[in-house]
Coordinates of C-alpha atoms and ligand atoms in Angstrom, one line a residue:
M40 CA -23.9 -31.4 -30.0
N41 CA -25.7 -34.2 -28.6
P42 CA -24.6 -38.4 -27.5
P43 CA -22.9 -40.0 -28.1
Y44 CA -19.7 -37.9 -27.7
P45 CA -16.5 -39.0 -29.5
L46 CA -13.3 -38.6 -28.7
T47 CA -11.9 -35.6 -31.0
P48 CA -8.2 -36.0 -31.8
I49 CA -6.4 -33.2 -30.0
A50 CA -5.5 -31.3 -33.6
E51 CA -8.5 -31.4 -35.0
A52 CA -9.8 -29.9 -31.7
L53 CA -7.1 -27.6 -31.2
E54 CA -8.0 -26.3 -35.1
R55 CA -11.7 -26.1 -34.4
L56 CA -11.4 -23.8 -31.4
L57 CA -9.1 -21.7 -32.5
A58 CA -11.0 -20.8 -35.6
E59 CA -13.4 -18.9 -32.8
F60 CA -10.9 -16.6 -31.5
S61 CA -9.4 -13.6 -33.1
P62 CA -7.1 -10.8 -31.6
L63 CA -8.9 -8.2 -29.2
N64 CA -9.6 -4.6 -29.8
V65 CA -6.7 -2.0 -30.1
E66 CA -6.0 0.4 -27.2
E67 CA -3.5 2.9 -26.8
I68 CA -1.3 2.7 -23.2
A69 CA 1.7 4.8 -21.4
L70 CA 5.0 3.7 -22.9
E71 CA 6.1 3.0 -19.3
H72 CA 3.4 0.2 -19.5
S73 CA 4.1 -1.5 -22.8
A74 CA 7.1 -3.5 -22.3
D75 CA 5.3 -7.4 -22.4
R76 CA 2.2 -6.1 -24.7
V77 CA 1.4 -7.1 -28.0
L78 CA 2.4 -4.4 -30.3
A79 CA -0.7 -3.7 -32.6
E80 CA 0.5 -1.3 -35.3
E81 CA 3.3 -0.9 -37.4
I82 CA 5.9 1.5 -36.3
V83 CA 7.1 3.9 -38.9
S84 CA 9.6 6.5 -37.6
Q85 CA 9.2 9.9 -37.5
I86 CA 12.9 11.4 -37.1
D87 CA 16.2 10.2 -37.9
L88 CA 18.2 8.5 -35.2
P89 CA 20.7 9.8 -34.6
A90 CA 18.7 12.8 -35.1
F91 CA 21.6 14.6 -35.9
A92 CA 25.6 13.9 -36.5
N93 CA 27.3 13.9 -33.1
S94 CA 30.3 12.5 -31.2
S95 CA 31.0 9.0 -30.4
M96 CA 33.8 10.0 -27.9
D97 CA 34.7 12.9 -25.5
G98 CA 37.8 15.1 -27.3
F99 CA 38.1 17.6 -30.2
A100 CA 36.1 18.0 -33.4
V101 CA 38.5 19.2 -36.3
R102 CA 38.7 19.3 -39.9
S103 CA 40.4 16.1 -40.8
A104 CA 42.2 17.5 -43.3
D105 CA 43.9 19.7 -40.6
V106 CA 45.5 16.7 -38.8
A107 CA 46.0 14.2 -41.9
E108 CA 49.8 14.7 -41.3
A109 CA 49.5 14.5 -37.1
A110 CA 51.9 12.0 -35.4
E111 CA 53.4 12.3 -32.2
N112 CA 56.8 13.8 -33.1
W113 CA 54.4 15.8 -35.7
R114 CA 52.1 17.7 -33.8
V115 CA 49.3 19.8 -35.2
T116 CA 48.7 22.6 -32.9
L117 CA 44.4 24.0 -33.5
K118 CA 43.1 27.0 -31.8
V119 CA 40.2 25.7 -29.4
V120 CA 37.1 28.0 -30.6
A121 CA 34.0 26.6 -28.9
D122 CA 33.2 24.1 -25.7
I123 CA 30.3 21.8 -26.6
P124 CA 28.6 19.8 -24.0
A125 CA 25.9 16.9 -24.6
G126 CA 22.7 18.8 -25.1
T127 CA 23.8 22.0 -26.7
H128 CA 24.0 23.3 -30.2
P129 CA 27.0 24.4 -31.6
E130 CA 26.6 28.3 -33.1
G131 CA 29.9 29.1 -34.8
R132 CA 31.7 26.9 -37.4
I133 CA 35.1 25.7 -37.7
E134 CA 37.5 27.0 -39.7
P135 CA 40.9 25.7 -40.7
G136 CA 43.2 25.4 -38.0
Q137 CA 40.3 25.3 -35.4
A138 CA 39.3 22.9 -33.1
A139 CA 36.0 22.5 -30.7
R140 CA 36.5 20.6 -27.5
I141 CA 33.2 18.0 -27.5
M142 CA 31.5 15.6 -25.6
T143 CA 30.1 12.1 -26.3
G144 CA 26.8 12.3 -28.0
A145 CA 27.5 16.6 -28.5
A146 CA 26.4 17.7 -32.0
I147 CA 29.4 18.1 -34.4
P148 CA 29.4 21.6 -35.1
E149 CA 29.9 23.2 -38.8
G150 CA 33.2 22.7 -40.3
A151 CA 33.9 19.9 -38.5
D152 CA 34.0 16.6 -40.2
A153 CA 36.1 14.1 -37.6
V154 CA 36.8 14.1 -33.5
V155 CA 40.2 13.3 -32.1
P156 CA 39.9 11.4 -29.2
V157 CA 41.0 13.2 -25.9
E158 CA 43.6 10.4 -25.3
D159 CA 45.2 11.2 -28.8
T160 CA 45.9 15.0 -27.6
D161 CA 48.3 16.8 -25.4
I162 CA 45.2 17.7 -23.1
G163 CA 44.8 14.0 -21.2
I164 CA 41.6 12.8 -19.5
R165 CA 41.0 15.6 -17.1
S166 CA 38.5 15.3 -14.5
A167 CA 35.2 16.7 -14.6
G168 CA 34.4 20.6 -14.4
T169 CA 37.8 21.6 -15.8
V170 CA 37.7 24.4 -18.4
A171 CA 38.4 24.0 -22.3
P172 CA 42.1 25.0 -23.3
Q173 CA 43.2 27.8 -25.5
Q174 CA 44.9 25.2 -28.0
V175 CA 45.1 21.5 -28.5
Q176 CA 47.8 19.5 -29.9
I177 CA 46.6 16.7 -32.1
C178 CA 49.2 13.7 -32.2
H179 CA 47.2 11.4 -34.3
P180 CA 45.4 11.8 -37.8
A181 CA 41.7 11.3 -38.1
A182 CA 40.0 10.1 -41.0
P183 CA 37.0 12.1 -42.1
G184 CA 34.0 10.5 -40.3
A185 CA 36.4 9.4 -37.5
N186 CA 34.2 9.0 -34.2
L187 CA 31.1 10.6 -35.2
R188 CA 27.7 9.4 -35.7
P189 CA 26.2 10.6 -38.6
R190 CA 22.5 11.6 -38.8
G191 CA 20.6 8.9 -39.7
Q192 CA 22.9 6.0 -38.9
D193 CA 20.7 3.7 -37.0
V194 CA 17.0 4.7 -38.1
R195 CA 16.0 7.5 -41.5
T196 CA 12.6 9.0 -41.2
G197 CA 10.1 6.6 -42.7
E198 CA 11.7 3.6 -42.0
T199 CA 9.2 0.8 -40.2
V200 CA 11.5 0.1 -37.2
L201 CA 8.7 -2.2 -34.9
T202 CA 6.2 -4.5 -37.2
P203 CA 2.6 -5.4 -35.5
R204 CA 1.8 -8.7 -33.5
R205 CA 5.4 -8.9 -31.4
R206 CA 5.7 -8.7 -27.5
L207 CA 7.2 -5.9 -26.6
R208 CA 10.5 -7.0 -25.7
P209 CA 12.8 -3.7 -23.3
Q210 CA 15.0 -3.0 -26.1
D211 CA 11.6 -3.0 -28.2
V212 CA 10.2 -0.1 -25.4
G213 CA 13.7 1.6 -25.4
V214 CA 13.6 2.0 -29.5
L215 CA 9.8 3.2 -29.1
A216 CA 10.9 5.8 -26.5
M217 CA 13.8 6.8 -28.9
L218 CA 11.3 7.4 -31.3
G219 CA 9.8 10.0 -29.0
M220 CA 6.5 7.9 -28.7
S221 CA 4.7 8.1 -25.6
Q222 CA 1.6 6.6 -25.9
I223 CA 1.6 2.8 -28.0
P224 CA -1.0 0.9 -29.5
V225 CA -1.3 -2.5 -28.1
F226 CA -3.8 -5.1 -28.4
R227 CA -6.0 -5.6 -25.0
R228 CA -5.1 -8.0 -22.9
P229 CA -7.7 -10.9 -22.8
R230 CA -9.7 -10.9 -19.2
V231 CA -10.5 -14.2 -18.4
G232 CA -12.6 -15.3 -15.8
I233 CA -11.6 -18.8 -13.8
L234 CA -14.1 -20.5 -11.4
S235 CA -13.4 -23.9 -9.4
P236 CA -16.7 -25.6 -9.1
G237 CA -16.7 -28.6 -6.3
D238 CA -18.3 -28.8 -3.0
E239 CA -14.9 -30.7 -1.6
L240 CA -12.8 -27.9 -2.3
L241 CA -11.3 -25.5 0.7
H242 CA -9.2 -22.3 0.6
P243 CA -6.1 -23.1 1.8
G244 CA -5.6 -21.8 5.2
E245 CA -8.9 -23.1 6.3
T246 CA -9.0 -26.4 8.3
L247 CA -8.4 -29.8 6.4
Q248 CA -12.0 -31.5 6.9
P249 CA -12.8 -35.1 6.1
G250 CA -13.7 -35.4 2.6
K251 CA -12.2 -32.1 1.4
I252 CA -9.2 -31.0 -0.5
Y253 CA -7.3 -27.9 -1.2
E254 CA -8.1 -26.1 -4.2
S255 CA -5.3 -25.5 -6.3
N256 CA -6.5 -25.2 -9.6
S257 CA -6.9 -21.8 -9.9
Y258 CA -3.6 -20.9 -8.4
V259 CA -2.0 -22.5 -11.1
L260 CA -4.3 -21.5 -13.8
K261 CA -4.2 -18.1 -12.9
G262 CA -0.6 -18.1 -13.1
L263 CA -0.2 -19.4 -16.4
V264 CA -2.8 -17.1 -17.8
T265 CA -1.0 -13.9 -16.0
Q266 CA 2.7 -15.3 -17.0
C267 CA 0.7 -15.4 -20.8
G268 CA -0.1 -12.0 -20.7
G269 CA -3.9 -11.9 -19.5
N270 CA -5.6 -10.5 -16.6
V271 CA -7.7 -13.0 -14.2
Y272 CA -11.0 -12.0 -12.4
S273 CA -11.3 -14.6 -10.3
L274 CA -14.5 -16.1 -9.4
G275 CA -13.5 -18.6 -6.6
I276 CA -14.7 -21.6 -5.4
I277 CA -18.5 -22.5 -6.5
P278 CA -20.6 -25.2 -5.0
D279 CA -21.6 -28.0 -7.1
D280 CA -25.0 -26.7 -8.2
F281 CA -26.8 -25.7 -11.4
D282 CA -27.6 -22.6 -10.2
A283 CA -24.4 -21.7 -8.4
V284 CA -22.5 -22.6 -11.7
R285 CA -24.7 -20.4 -13.8
N286 CA -24.9 -17.3 -11.3
S287 CA -20.8 -17.4 -11.4
L288 CA -21.1 -17.6 -15.1
D289 CA -23.3 -14.8 -15.2
T290 CA -21.6 -12.7 -13.1
A291 CA -18.6 -13.2 -15.2
V292 CA -19.8 -12.4 -18.1
E293 CA -21.5 -9.2 -16.8
S294 CA -18.4 -7.9 -15.8
G295 CA -17.1 -8.4 -19.4
V296 CA -14.7 -11.2 -19.4
D297 CA -13.3 -12.2 -22.9
C298 CA -13.2 -16.0 -22.0
L299 CA -14.1 -18.7 -19.1
L300 CA -11.9 -20.6 -17.7
S301 CA -13.0 -23.7 -15.1
S302 CA -11.8 -26.9 -13.7
G303 CA -13.7 -29.9 -12.5
G304 CA -17.3 -30.5 -13.1
V305 CA -17.3 -31.4 -16.8
S306 CA -17.0 -35.8 -16.3
V307 CA -19.7 -38.2 -16.3
G308 CA -20.2 -37.6 -12.4
A309 CA -23.8 -36.7 -11.3
F310 CA -22.7 -33.5 -9.6
D311 CA -21.0 -32.6 -12.9
F312 CA -23.0 -29.4 -13.6
V313 CA -20.7 -27.6 -15.7
R314 CA -21.5 -29.5 -18.7
A315 CA -25.1 -29.3 -17.9
V316 CA -25.1 -25.8 -17.4
L317 CA -23.3 -25.1 -21.1
E318 CA -25.6 -28.1 -22.8
R319 CA -28.8 -25.9 -21.0
E320 CA -28.1 -22.1 -20.9
G321 CA -25.4 -22.0 -23.5
E322 CA -23.5 -23.8 -26.4
L323 CA -21.0 -27.0 -25.9
T324 CA -19.3 -27.7 -29.3
L325 CA -16.3 -29.7 -28.1
W326 CA -16.2 -32.3 -25.3
R327 CA -13.9 -35.5 -24.4
V328 CA -10.6 -35.4 -26.4
N329 CA -8.3 -38.0 -27.4
M330 CA -5.5 -36.8 -24.6
R331 CA -4.1 -38.6 -21.8
P332 CA -4.3 -36.7 -18.9
G333 CA -7.4 -34.5 -19.6
K334 CA -9.8 -36.2 -21.6
P335 CA -12.8 -34.8 -20.3
L336 CA -11.8 -31.2 -21.8
A337 CA -15.0 -29.3 -23.1
F338 CA -15.0 -25.8 -24.9
G339 CA -18.1 -23.8 -26.1
R340 CA -19.8 -20.7 -25.4
Y341 CA -21.5 -19.1 -22.2
R342 CA -24.0 -16.3 -23.3
G343 CA -21.5 -15.6 -26.1
V344 CA -18.6 -16.2 -24.2
P345 CA -15.9 -18.7 -25.3
Y346 CA -15.8 -21.3 -22.4
F347 CA -12.9 -23.8 -21.6
G348 CA -14.4 -26.5 -19.2
L349 CA -11.2 -28.2 -18.2
P350 CA -10.8 -31.4 -16.0
G351 CA -10.5 -31.1 -12.4
N352 CA -7.4 -33.2 -11.7
P353 CA -5.0 -30.7 -11.5
V354 CA -2.4 -32.2 -14.0
S355 CA -5.3 -32.5 -16.5
A356 CA -6.0 -29.0 -15.8
Y357 CA -2.4 -28.0 -16.5
V358 CA -2.0 -30.1 -19.9
G359 CA -5.4 -28.8 -21.2
Y360 CA -4.3 -25.4 -20.5
Q361 CA -1.0 -25.5 -22.4
V362 CA -2.6 -27.6 -25.2
F363 CA -6.0 -25.3 -25.7
V364 CA -6.0 -22.5 -23.8
K365 CA -2.9 -20.7 -24.1
P366 CA -2.8 -21.2 -27.8
A367 CA -6.5 -19.3 -27.9
L368 CA -5.2 -16.8 -25.3
T369 CA -2.3 -16.1 -27.5
K370 CA -4.6 -15.7 -30.3
M371 CA -6.7 -13.1 -28.7
M372 CA -3.5 -11.0 -27.8
G373 CA -2.6 -10.7 -31.5
L374 CA 0.1 -13.2 -31.4
N375 CA 0.3 -15.8 -34.1
P376 CA 0.1 -19.3 -31.9
M377 CA 3.8 -20.1 -31.2
P378 CA 4.7 -23.6 -32.5
R379 CA 5.7 -25.6 -29.2
L380 CA 9.1 -25.8 -28.3
T381 CA 9.9 -29.4 -28.5
R382 CA 13.3 -31.5 -29.4
Q383 CA 14.3 -34.9 -29.7
V384 CA 15.1 -36.8 -26.5
R385 CA 16.0 -40.3 -25.7
L386 CA 13.7 -42.4 -23.6
L387 CA 15.9 -43.8 -20.3
E388 CA 12.8 -46.5 -19.4
A389 CA 10.4 -47.4 -21.4
I390 CA 6.8 -45.9 -21.7
E391 CA 3.7 -46.9 -21.7
S392 CA 0.2 -45.6 -22.9
D393 CA -3.3 -46.3 -23.5
G394 CA -3.4 -44.9 -27.3
R395 CA -4.6 -41.7 -26.6
E396 CA -2.2 -38.8 -27.4
S397 CA -0.3 -38.5 -23.9
Y398 CA 1.4 -35.6 -22.7
L399 CA 3.8 -37.4 -19.5
R400 CA 5.7 -35.9 -17.0
A401 CA 9.2 -36.3 -17.1
H402 CA 12.4 -34.7 -16.3
A403 CA 15.0 -34.1 -19.5
S404 CA 18.7 -33.5 -19.2
I405 CA 21.6 -33.5 -21.3
G406 CA 23.5 -36.7 -21.1
P407 CA 26.7 -38.5 -23.3
D408 CA 24.8 -39.0 -26.1
G409 CA 22.5 -35.8 -26.0
W410 CA 19.0 -35.1 -24.6
E411 CA 17.5 -37.7 -22.4
V412 CA 14.6 -38.2 -20.5
N413 CA 13.2 -39.8 -17.0
L414 CA 9.4 -40.0 -16.1
T415 CA 9.0 -38.0 -13.1
G416 CA 6.9 -40.3 -10.6
H417 CA 3.3 -41.8 -10.8
Q418 CA 1.4 -40.1 -13.9
G419 CA -1.9 -40.1 -12.2
S420 CA -3.4 -37.2 -13.0
G421 CA -4.1 -35.8 -9.5
N422 CA -0.2 -35.9 -8.8
L423 CA 0.9 -32.7 -9.0
R424 CA 4.1 -33.1 -7.5
S425 CA 5.4 -35.1 -10.3
L426 CA 4.7 -32.0 -12.6
V427 CA 6.5 -30.0 -10.1
Q428 CA 9.5 -31.7 -10.8
A429 CA 9.5 -32.3 -14.4
N430 CA 10.6 -30.1 -17.1
A431 CA 9.0 -31.5 -19.7
L432 CA 5.8 -33.5 -21.3
V433 CA 7.1 -36.4 -23.3
I434 CA 4.3 -36.6 -26.0
V435 CA 3.3 -39.9 -27.2
P436 CA 1.6 -39.8 -30.4
A437 CA -2.3 -41.6 -30.4
D438 CA -2.1 -45.1 -31.2
I439 CA 1.0 -45.9 -29.9
T440 CA 1.0 -48.1 -26.6
Y441 CA 4.4 -48.7 -26.0
L442 CA 7.8 -47.3 -26.7
P443 CA 10.8 -49.3 -25.1
A444 CA 13.8 -47.7 -23.3
G445 CA 16.1 -46.3 -25.9
T446 CA 13.7 -44.8 -28.5
Q447 CA 13.5 -41.0 -29.5
A448 CA 10.3 -39.5 -28.6
E449 CA 9.3 -35.8 -28.7
A450 CA 9.7 -33.5 -25.7
W451 CA 8.1 -30.3 -24.8
F452 CA 9.5 -27.8 -23.2
F453 CA 7.9 -25.2 -21.0
D454 CA 7.8 -22.6 -18.5
G455 CA 11.3 -21.4 -18.7
F456 CA 12.5 -24.6 -19.3
S457 CA 16.0 -24.9 -16.6
G458 CA 18.0 -28.1 -16.6
Ligands
LIG738 P1 -14.4 -33.8 -11.3 O1 -14.1 -33.5 -13.0 O2 -15.0 -31.9 -10.6 O3 -15.1 -34.9 -10.7 O4 -13.1 -33.1 -11.0 C1 -12.1 -34.5 -11.1 C2 -10.8 -34.5 -9.6 O5 -10.4 -33.3 -10.1 C3 -11.5 -34.6 -8.4 O6 -10.7 -35.4 -7.6 C4 -11.4 -33.3 -8.1 O7 -11.6 -33.3 -6.6 C5 -10.4 -32.4 -8.2 N1 -10.4 -31.1 -8.5 C6 -11.4 -30.7 -9.3 N2 -11.5 -29.1 -9.0 C7 -10.5 -28.9 -8.4 C8 -9.3 -27.5 -8.1 N3 -10.1 -26.6 -8.3 N4 -8.4 -27.8 -7.3 C9 -8.0 -29.2 -6.7 N5 -8.7 -30.3 -7.5 C10 -9.4 -30.2 -8.0
LIG739 MG1 -16.4 -31.9 -9.1

């Protein structure tokens, strides 16, 4: 890429950049670690669920024909020939005139085709440990199949239970457990190297000195990458120096990162070495997008590894992450990038823009006429507090410079939005 660098429209930049990403390889992990991971293969059940017909109540397994006429004033007495707790396999067969005491989840014995809940018998509810009675009086009829869960009611052998490319939710992990799977095929998590070049940067906890600031972007980015499902390899604060930036990138590449992420050092300043390193030692495929905040965003490759050079200003870095990096990580994890969670909101104040596609920090709430938003504080791209106060970003499309109060605009909700 050679100067002059045009301002690439966001949609075009995103499309170009996403074309360079594909899902990482598949690994097998233990079931207990599979929550939130992205399933890589179709899961076809090898068993029926339930695997055997079982009782859904504590009561008595009966032959429904025996109790068809049972009533409060016409009790049917059955001989109790077996006691079936959960976890056992009943041996005998229930013949006419017989019943078996049975617990929830226990296998239905041969011959029985219904369960009468203990409440519908003369036995009543007994405390744990009570031995089975010799006989039982049934006071209510039970239809064939009553209170039992037939084999395969939920899942049949050979059925597809989960399709790939979904993030496993707790209930999904539960069904994998029910299927007896202990090793789960998932996409490998992207390993993301994060570096913060800047001679002005101090570690929080150090004594503030004239001209210095506390480094904050790596904390935000680490949180966002982790939230998305990536693993972070922290490279720390790097001096504004060509070799230092290059050495740091080399260390990351040698440690096997899938993606590199830096903030700052990509503008046109005399100390902006990130872009220089990419141009000389790597490949710069994109620089400067038509967005606000976040224009000086760079994308390329360093020794073959995809590289995002986010702007240094904290809000620009955040927005750049949300717009570009997150969809790319999502794709590496094997998911289809989710459409943005947006809704139409009414502006409570006028918005001015400079014609770039703008992402303005806003607070949305439900008013008498539906969703409405206010901007939060000064929109300077270094002011993180206004992002802390925001729960949405109002998107002003490119080429629009003014939206009067009262108009509808698109608001992007993110990060476990809370009113
Ligand atoms: P730069 O693109 O390096 O000129 O950075 C633009 C602005 O972002 C400057 O005000 C930097 O001090 C600030 N900045 C750069 N990196 C960080 C960082 N890691 N944490 C907080 N602020 C930063
Ligand atoms: Mg800098």
